[in-house]
Tab-separated table of C-alpha atoms and ligand atoms in Angstrom:
chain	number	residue	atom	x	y	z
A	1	UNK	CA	-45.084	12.057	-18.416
A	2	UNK	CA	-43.243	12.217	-15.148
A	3	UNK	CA	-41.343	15.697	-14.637
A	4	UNK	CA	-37.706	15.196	-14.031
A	5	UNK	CA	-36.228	17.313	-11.529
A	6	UNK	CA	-33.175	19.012	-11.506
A	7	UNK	CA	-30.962	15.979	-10.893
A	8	UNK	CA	-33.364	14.418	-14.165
A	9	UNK	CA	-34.664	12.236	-11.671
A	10	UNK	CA	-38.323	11.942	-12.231
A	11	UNK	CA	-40.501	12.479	-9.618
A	12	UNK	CA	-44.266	11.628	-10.171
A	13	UNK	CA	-45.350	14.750	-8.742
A	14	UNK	CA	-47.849	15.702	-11.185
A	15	UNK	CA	-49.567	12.159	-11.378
A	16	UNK	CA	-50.646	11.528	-7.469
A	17	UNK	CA	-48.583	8.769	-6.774
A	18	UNK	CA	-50.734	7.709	-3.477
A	19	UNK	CA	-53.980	8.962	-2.270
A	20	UNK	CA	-53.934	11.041	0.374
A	21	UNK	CA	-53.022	9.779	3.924
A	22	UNK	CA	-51.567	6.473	2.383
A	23	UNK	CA	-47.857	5.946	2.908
A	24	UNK	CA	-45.035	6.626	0.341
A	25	UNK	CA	-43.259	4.566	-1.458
A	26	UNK	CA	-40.488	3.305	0.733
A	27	UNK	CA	-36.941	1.878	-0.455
A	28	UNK	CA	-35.815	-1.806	0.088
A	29	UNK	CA	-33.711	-0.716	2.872
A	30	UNK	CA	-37.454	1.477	4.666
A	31	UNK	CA	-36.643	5.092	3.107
A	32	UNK	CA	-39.418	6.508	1.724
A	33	UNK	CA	-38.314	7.562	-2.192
A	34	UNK	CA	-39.462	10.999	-2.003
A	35	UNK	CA	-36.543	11.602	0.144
A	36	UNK	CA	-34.193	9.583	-2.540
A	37	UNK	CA	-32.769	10.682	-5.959
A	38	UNK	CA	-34.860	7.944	-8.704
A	39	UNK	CA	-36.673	7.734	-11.491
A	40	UNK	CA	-39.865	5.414	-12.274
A	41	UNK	CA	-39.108	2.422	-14.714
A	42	UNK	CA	-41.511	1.377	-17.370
A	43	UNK	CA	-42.981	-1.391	-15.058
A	44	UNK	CA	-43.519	1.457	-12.476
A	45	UNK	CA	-40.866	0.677	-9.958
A	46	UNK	CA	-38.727	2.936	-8.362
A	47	UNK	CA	-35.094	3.097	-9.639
A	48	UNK	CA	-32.553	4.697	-6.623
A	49	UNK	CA	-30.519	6.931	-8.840
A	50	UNK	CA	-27.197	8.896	-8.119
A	51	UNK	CA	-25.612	11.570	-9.694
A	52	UNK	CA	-21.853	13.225	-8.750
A	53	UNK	CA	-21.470	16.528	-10.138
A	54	UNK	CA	-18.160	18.936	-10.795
A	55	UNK	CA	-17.716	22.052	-9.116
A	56	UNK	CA	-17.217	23.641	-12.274
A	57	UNK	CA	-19.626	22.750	-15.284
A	58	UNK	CA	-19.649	19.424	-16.948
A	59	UNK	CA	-17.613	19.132	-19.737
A	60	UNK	CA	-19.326	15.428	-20.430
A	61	UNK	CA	-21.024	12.846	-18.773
A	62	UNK	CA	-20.377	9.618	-17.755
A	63	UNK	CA	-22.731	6.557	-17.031
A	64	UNK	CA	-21.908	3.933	-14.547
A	65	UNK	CA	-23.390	0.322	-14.986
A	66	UNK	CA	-22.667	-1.638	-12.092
A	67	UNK	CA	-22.399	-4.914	-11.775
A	68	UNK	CA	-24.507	-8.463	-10.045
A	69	UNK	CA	-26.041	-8.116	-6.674
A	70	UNK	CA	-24.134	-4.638	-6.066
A	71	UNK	CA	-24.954	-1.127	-6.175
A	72	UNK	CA	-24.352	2.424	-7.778
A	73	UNK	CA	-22.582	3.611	-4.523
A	74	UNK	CA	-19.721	1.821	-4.336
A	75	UNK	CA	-18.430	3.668	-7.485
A	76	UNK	CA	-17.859	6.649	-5.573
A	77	UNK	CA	-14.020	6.640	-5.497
A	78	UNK	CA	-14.145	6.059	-9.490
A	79	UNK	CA	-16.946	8.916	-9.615
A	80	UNK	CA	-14.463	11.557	-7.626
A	81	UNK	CA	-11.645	10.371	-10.127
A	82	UNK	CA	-14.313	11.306	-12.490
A	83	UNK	CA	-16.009	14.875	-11.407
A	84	UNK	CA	-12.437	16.100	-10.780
A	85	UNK	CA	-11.703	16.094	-15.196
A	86	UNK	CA	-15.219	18.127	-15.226
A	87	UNK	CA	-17.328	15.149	-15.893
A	88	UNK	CA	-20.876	14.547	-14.507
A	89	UNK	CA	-21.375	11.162	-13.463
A	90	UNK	CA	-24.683	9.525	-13.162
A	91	UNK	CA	-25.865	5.910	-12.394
A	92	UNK	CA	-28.567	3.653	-11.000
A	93	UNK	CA	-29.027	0.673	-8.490
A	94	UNK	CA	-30.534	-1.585	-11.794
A	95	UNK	CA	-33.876	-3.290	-10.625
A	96	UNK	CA	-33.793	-5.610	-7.587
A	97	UNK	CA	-30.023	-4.029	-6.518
A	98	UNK	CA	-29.222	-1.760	-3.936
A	99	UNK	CA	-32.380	0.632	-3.120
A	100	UNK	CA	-34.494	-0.115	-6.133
A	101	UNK	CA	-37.188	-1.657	-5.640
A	102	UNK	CA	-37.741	-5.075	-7.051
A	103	UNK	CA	-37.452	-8.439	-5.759
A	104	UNK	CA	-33.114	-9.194	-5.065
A	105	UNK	CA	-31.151	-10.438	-7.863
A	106	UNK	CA	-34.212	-11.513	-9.927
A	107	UNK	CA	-35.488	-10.709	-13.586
A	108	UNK	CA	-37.060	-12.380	-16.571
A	109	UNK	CA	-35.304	-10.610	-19.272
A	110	UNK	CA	-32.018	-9.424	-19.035
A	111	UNK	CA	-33.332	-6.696	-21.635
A	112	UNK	CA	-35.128	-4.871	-18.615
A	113	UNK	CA	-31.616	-3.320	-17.477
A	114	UNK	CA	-30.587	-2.141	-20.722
A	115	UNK	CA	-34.428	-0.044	-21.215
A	116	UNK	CA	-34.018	1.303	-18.141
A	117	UNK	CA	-30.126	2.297	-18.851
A	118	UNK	CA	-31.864	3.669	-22.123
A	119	UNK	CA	-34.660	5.720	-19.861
A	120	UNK	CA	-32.296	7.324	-17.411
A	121	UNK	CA	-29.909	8.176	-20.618
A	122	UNK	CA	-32.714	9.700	-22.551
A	123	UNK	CA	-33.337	11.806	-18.671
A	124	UNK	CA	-29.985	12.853	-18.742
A	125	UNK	CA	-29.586	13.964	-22.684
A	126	UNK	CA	-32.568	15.802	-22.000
A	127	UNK	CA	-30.845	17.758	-18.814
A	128	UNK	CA	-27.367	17.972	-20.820
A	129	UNK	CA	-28.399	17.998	-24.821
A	130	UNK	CA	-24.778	19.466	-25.850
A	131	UNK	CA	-22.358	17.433	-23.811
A	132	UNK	CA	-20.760	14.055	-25.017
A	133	UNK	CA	-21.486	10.968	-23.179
A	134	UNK	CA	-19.368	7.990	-21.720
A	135	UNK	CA	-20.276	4.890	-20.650
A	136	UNK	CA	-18.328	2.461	-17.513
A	137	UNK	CA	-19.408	-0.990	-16.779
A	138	UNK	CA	-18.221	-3.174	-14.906
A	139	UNK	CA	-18.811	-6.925	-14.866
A	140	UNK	CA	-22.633	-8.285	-15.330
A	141	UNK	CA	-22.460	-4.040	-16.026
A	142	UNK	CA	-20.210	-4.230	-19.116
A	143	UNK	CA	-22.449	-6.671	-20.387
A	144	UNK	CA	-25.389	-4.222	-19.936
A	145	UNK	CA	-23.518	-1.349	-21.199
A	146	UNK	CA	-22.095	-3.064	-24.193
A	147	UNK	CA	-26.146	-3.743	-25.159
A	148	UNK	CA	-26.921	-0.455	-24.470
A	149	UNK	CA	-24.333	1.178	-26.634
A	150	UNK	CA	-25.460	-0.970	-28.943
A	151	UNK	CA	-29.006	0.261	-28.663
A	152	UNK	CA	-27.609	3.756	-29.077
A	153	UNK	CA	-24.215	4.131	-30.756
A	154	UNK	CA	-24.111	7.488	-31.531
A	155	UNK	CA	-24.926	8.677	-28.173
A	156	UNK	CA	-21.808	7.770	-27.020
A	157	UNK	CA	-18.302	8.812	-27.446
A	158	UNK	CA	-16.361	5.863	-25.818
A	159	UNK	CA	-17.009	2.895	-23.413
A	160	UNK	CA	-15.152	1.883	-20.640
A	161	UNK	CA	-15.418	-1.977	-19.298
A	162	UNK	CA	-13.642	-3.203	-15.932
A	163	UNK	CA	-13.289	-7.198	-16.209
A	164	UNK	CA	-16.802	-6.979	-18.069
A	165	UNK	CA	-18.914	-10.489	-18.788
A	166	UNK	CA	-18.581	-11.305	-22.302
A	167	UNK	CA	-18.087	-15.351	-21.669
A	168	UNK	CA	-19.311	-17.200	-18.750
A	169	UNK	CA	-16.040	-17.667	-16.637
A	170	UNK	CA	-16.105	-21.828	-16.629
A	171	UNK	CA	-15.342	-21.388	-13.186
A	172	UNK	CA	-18.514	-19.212	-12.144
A	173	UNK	CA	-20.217	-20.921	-14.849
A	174	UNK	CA	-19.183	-24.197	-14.774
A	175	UNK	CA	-20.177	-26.166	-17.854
A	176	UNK	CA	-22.539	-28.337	-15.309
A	177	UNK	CA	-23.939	-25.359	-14.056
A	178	UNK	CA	-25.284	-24.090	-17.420
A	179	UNK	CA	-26.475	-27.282	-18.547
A	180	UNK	CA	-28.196	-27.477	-14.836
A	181	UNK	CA	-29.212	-23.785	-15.156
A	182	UNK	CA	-31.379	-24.278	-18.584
A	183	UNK	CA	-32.787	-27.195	-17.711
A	184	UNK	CA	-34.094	-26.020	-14.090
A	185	UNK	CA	-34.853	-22.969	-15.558
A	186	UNK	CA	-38.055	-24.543	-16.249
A	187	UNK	CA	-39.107	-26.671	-13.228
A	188	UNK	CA	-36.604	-24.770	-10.523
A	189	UNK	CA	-36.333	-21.215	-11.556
A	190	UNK	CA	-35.674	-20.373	-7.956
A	191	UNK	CA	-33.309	-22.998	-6.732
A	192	UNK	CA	-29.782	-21.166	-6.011
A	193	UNK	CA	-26.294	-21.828	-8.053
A	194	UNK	CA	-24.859	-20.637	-4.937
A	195	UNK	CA	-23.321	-17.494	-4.289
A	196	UNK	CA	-20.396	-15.336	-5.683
A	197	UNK	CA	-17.628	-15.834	-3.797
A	198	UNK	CA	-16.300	-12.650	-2.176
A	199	UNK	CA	-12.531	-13.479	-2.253
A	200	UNK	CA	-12.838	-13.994	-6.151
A	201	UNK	CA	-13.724	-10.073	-6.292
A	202	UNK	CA	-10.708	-8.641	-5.058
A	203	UNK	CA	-7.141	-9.714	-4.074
A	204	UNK	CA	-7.563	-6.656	-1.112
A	205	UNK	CA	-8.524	-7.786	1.937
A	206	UNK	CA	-9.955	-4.455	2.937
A	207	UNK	CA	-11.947	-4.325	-0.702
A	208	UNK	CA	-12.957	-8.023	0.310
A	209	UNK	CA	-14.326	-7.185	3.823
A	210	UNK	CA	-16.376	-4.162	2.450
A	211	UNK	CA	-17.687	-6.381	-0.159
A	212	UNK	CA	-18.551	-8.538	2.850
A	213	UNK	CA	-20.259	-6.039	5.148
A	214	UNK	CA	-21.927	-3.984	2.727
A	215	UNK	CA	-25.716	-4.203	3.684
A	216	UNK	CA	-26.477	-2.899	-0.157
A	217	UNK	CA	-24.816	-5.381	-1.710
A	218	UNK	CA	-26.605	-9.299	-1.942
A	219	UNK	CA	-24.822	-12.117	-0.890
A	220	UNK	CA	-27.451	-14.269	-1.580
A	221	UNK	CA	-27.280	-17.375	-4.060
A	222	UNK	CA	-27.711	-16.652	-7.296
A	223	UNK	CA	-31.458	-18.054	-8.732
A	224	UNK	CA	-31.372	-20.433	-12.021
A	225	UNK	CA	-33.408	-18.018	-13.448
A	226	UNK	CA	-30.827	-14.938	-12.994
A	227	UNK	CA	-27.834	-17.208	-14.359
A	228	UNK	CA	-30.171	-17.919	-17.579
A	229	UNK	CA	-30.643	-14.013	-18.126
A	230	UNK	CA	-27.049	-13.687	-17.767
A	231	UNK	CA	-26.186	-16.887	-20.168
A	232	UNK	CA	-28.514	-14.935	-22.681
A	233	UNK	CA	-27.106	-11.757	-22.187
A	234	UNK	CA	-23.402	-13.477	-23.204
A	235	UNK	CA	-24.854	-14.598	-26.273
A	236	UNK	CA	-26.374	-10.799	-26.821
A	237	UNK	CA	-23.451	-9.721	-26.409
A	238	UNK	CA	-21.285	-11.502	-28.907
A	239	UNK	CA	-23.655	-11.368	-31.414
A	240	UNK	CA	-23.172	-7.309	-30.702
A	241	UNK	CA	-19.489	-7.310	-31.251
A	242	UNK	CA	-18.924	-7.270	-34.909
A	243	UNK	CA	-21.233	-4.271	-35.834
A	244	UNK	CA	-19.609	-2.648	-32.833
A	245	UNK	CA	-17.762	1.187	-33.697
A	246	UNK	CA	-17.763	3.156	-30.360
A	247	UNK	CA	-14.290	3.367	-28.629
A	248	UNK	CA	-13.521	1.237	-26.066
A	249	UNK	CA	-10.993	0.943	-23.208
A	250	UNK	CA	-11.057	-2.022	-21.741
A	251	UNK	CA	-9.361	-3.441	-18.627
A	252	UNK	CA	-9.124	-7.290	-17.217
A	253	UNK	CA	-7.582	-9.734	-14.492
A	254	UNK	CA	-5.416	-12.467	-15.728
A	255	UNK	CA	-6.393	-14.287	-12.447
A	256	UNK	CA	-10.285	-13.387	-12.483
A	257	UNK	CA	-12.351	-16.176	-11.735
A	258	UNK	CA	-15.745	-14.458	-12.288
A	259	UNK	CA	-15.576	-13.449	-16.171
A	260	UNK	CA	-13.511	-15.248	-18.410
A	261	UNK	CA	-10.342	-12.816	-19.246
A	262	UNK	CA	-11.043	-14.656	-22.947
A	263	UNK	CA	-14.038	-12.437	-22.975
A	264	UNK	CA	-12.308	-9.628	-23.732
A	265	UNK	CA	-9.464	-10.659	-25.601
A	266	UNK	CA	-12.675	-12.340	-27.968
A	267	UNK	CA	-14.169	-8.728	-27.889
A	268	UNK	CA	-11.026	-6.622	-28.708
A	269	UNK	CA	-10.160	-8.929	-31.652
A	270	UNK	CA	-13.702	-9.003	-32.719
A	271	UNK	CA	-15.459	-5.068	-32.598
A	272	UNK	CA	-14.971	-2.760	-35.687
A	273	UNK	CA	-13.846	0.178	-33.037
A	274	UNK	CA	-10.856	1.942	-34.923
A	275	UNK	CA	-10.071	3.085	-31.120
A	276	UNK	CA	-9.584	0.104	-29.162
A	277	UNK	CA	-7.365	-1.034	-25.882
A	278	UNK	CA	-7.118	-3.881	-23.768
A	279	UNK	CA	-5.243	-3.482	-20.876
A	280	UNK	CA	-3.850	-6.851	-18.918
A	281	UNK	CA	-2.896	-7.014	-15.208
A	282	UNK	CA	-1.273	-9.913	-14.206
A	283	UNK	CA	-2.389	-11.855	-11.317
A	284	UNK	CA	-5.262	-9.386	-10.787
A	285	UNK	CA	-9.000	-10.556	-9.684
A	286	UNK	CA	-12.056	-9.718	-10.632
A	287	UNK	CA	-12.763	-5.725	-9.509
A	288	UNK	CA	-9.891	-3.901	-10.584
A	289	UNK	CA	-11.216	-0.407	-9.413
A	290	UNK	CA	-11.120	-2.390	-6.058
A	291	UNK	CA	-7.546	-4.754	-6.211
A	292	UNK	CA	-4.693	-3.593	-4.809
A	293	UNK	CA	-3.847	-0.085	-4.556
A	294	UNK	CA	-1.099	-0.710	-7.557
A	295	UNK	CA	-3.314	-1.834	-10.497
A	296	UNK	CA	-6.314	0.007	-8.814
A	297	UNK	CA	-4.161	3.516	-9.053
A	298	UNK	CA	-3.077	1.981	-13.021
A	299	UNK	CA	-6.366	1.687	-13.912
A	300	UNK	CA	-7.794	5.025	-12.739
A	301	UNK	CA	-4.641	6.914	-14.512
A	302	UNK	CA	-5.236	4.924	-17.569
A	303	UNK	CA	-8.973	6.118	-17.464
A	304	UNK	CA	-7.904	9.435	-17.054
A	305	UNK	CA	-5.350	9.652	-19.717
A	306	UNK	CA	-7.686	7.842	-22.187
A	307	UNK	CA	-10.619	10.410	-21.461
A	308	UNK	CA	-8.393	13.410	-21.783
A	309	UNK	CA	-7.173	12.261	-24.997
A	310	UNK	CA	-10.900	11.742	-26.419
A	311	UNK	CA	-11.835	15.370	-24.961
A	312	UNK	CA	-9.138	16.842	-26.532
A	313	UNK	CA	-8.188	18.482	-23.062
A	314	UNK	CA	-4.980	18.892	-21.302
A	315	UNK	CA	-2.516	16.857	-19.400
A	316	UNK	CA	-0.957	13.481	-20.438
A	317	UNK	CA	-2.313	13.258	-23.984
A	318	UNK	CA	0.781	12.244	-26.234
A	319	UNK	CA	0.877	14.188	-29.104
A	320	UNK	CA	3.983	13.207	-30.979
B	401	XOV	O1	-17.337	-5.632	-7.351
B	401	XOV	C1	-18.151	-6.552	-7.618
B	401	XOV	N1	-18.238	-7.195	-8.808
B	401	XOV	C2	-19.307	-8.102	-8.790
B	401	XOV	C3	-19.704	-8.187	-7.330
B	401	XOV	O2	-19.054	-7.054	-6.739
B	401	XOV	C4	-19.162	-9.447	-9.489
B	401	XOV	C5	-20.565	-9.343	-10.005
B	401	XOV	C6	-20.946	-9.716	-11.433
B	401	XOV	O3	-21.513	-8.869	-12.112
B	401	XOV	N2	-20.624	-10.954	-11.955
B	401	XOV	C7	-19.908	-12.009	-11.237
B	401	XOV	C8	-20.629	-13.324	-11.274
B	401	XOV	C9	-20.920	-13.750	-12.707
B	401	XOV	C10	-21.667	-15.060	-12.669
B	401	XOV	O4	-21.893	-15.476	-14.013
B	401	XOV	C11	-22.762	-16.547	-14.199
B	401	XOV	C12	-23.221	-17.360	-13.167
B	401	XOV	C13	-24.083	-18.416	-13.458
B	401	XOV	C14	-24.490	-18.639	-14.771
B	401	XOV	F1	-25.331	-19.646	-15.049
B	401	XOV	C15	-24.036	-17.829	-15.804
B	401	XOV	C16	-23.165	-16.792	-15.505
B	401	XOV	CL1	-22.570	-15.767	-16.776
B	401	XOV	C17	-21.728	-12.681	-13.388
B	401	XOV	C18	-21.014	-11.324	-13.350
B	401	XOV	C19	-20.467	-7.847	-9.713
């Protein structure tokens, strides 16, 4: 058993990782993982983990699930939002993202993310046994996050989801490309469906361009094989929704062209949650914790509000 340190990640110190004079384990991008924040997955690969903390102490935690070919990191402005309310937020680059190892964008079962949400949530409950939990996904990550609530529904107190992938959007997923996508899958696992495009993520520029330059994040096509995970992951997914009780907050883009807005009007009529909002923004894209500052700022209050109320703690909850 790996010993976590004190940020619960797990370092293999007490199992010798390499013999001696053989070189460490080195990141995606060359940095050598003793020197990073991870923990080891069940197939033994290195998982680049991050973790903001409060000045004061925690109050809760939350867990950020990012979404397809991006990376823990660039949830930092929704992490400050976050450790300012007392929270403790943690995430992970999921496997073949960001600085985890693994080959880019690739996996045979989408399942993999959700165990190795499970792992680093069974690291953290072990840190923080007393405080309540919260889950944020966004995108491919609201899909992962919904499965992993799932998984574990009294571990959690509410779930978040920005634009999350419930349906296929028929324009990321057109119908030709998921009959294409199942039937390569077989002889052309590799062959690309092309990339996302980055002007579907965000109506902001700026957001756009750091999408754009951001050496973490993969702009290359997405494999046949990754788009059948994902296709299998939308039927997990709805085939979750009815049993589903956790709270949920959920936000979506009228306008986004990378998961179907349908998706979460389907899930909001469908889950059992006695809690439940959907919140629309006209004309928005994809990342709404990255559109313009106007629904960006909207959808950080409305987080906050939401997550007061469900602590019980001060400010804007309306107690009439
Ligand atoms: O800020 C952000 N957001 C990001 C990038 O940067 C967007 C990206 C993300 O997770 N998705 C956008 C693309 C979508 C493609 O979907 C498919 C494609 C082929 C297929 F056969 C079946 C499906 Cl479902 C999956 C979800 C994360």
């Amino acid at each position: 058993e790996a010993l976590a340190d004190k940020h619960g990640a797990s370092t293999a110190g007490d199992t010798p990782m390499m013999p001696e004079g053989s070189t460490p384990a080195l990141s995606p991008q060359g940095v050598p993982y003793t020197e990073l924040s991870h923990y080891i997955n069940a197939d033994g690969q290195h998982i680049f983990s991050r973790y903001w903390k409060p000045s004061g102490s925690p109050r809760a935690l939350m867990f950020i699930v990012h979404g397809a070919g991006e990376h823990c990191c660039r949830y930092d402005d929704l992490a400050q939002i976050l450790t300012a309310l007392n929270f403790l937020v943690f995430s992970h680059d999921h496997v073949g993202h960001g600085q985890s190892e693994g080959e880019r964008m690739t996996i045979h079962d989408f399942h993999i993310f959700v165990r190795d949400n499970i792992q680093h949530l069974d690291l953290m409950k072990k840190q923080y046994p007393d405080l309540p939990i919260f889950m944020c996904g966004h995108s491919m990550g609201g899909a992962i996050a919904i499965l992993t609530v799932d998984e574990r529904p009294d571990d959690f107190s509410g779930l978040i989801l920005i634009s999350p992938l419930v349906l296929p959007s028929p324009q990321s997923a057109t119908s030709f490309k998921v009959f294409a996508a199942k039937l390569l899958n077989y002889v052309l696992p590799n062959l690309s469906l092309g990339s996302i495009d980055p002007s579907f993520v965000s109506r902001n520029k700026k957001e756009v361009e750091a999408y754009t330059t951001d050496p973490l994040v993969y702009h290359g096509g997405m494999k046949v094989s990754f788009g059948v995970q994902l296709l299998n992951a939308t039927s997990r997914v709805e085939k979750a929704l009815p049993l589903f009780k956790v709270p949920v907050l959920l936000f979506h883009g009228t306008l986004d062209k990378l998961c179907d807005i349908r998706g979460s009007h389907v899930m909001i009529d469908t889950i059992q949650s006695e809690e439940k909002t959907l919140k629309v923004y006209e004309g928005a894209f994809h990342a709404l914790h990255k559109e313009l500052p106007e629904v960006t700022s909207s959808v950080f209050q409305e987080i906050e509000s939401w997550l007061q109320q469900k602590l019980g703690g001060t400010g804007s909850s309306n107690i009439v």
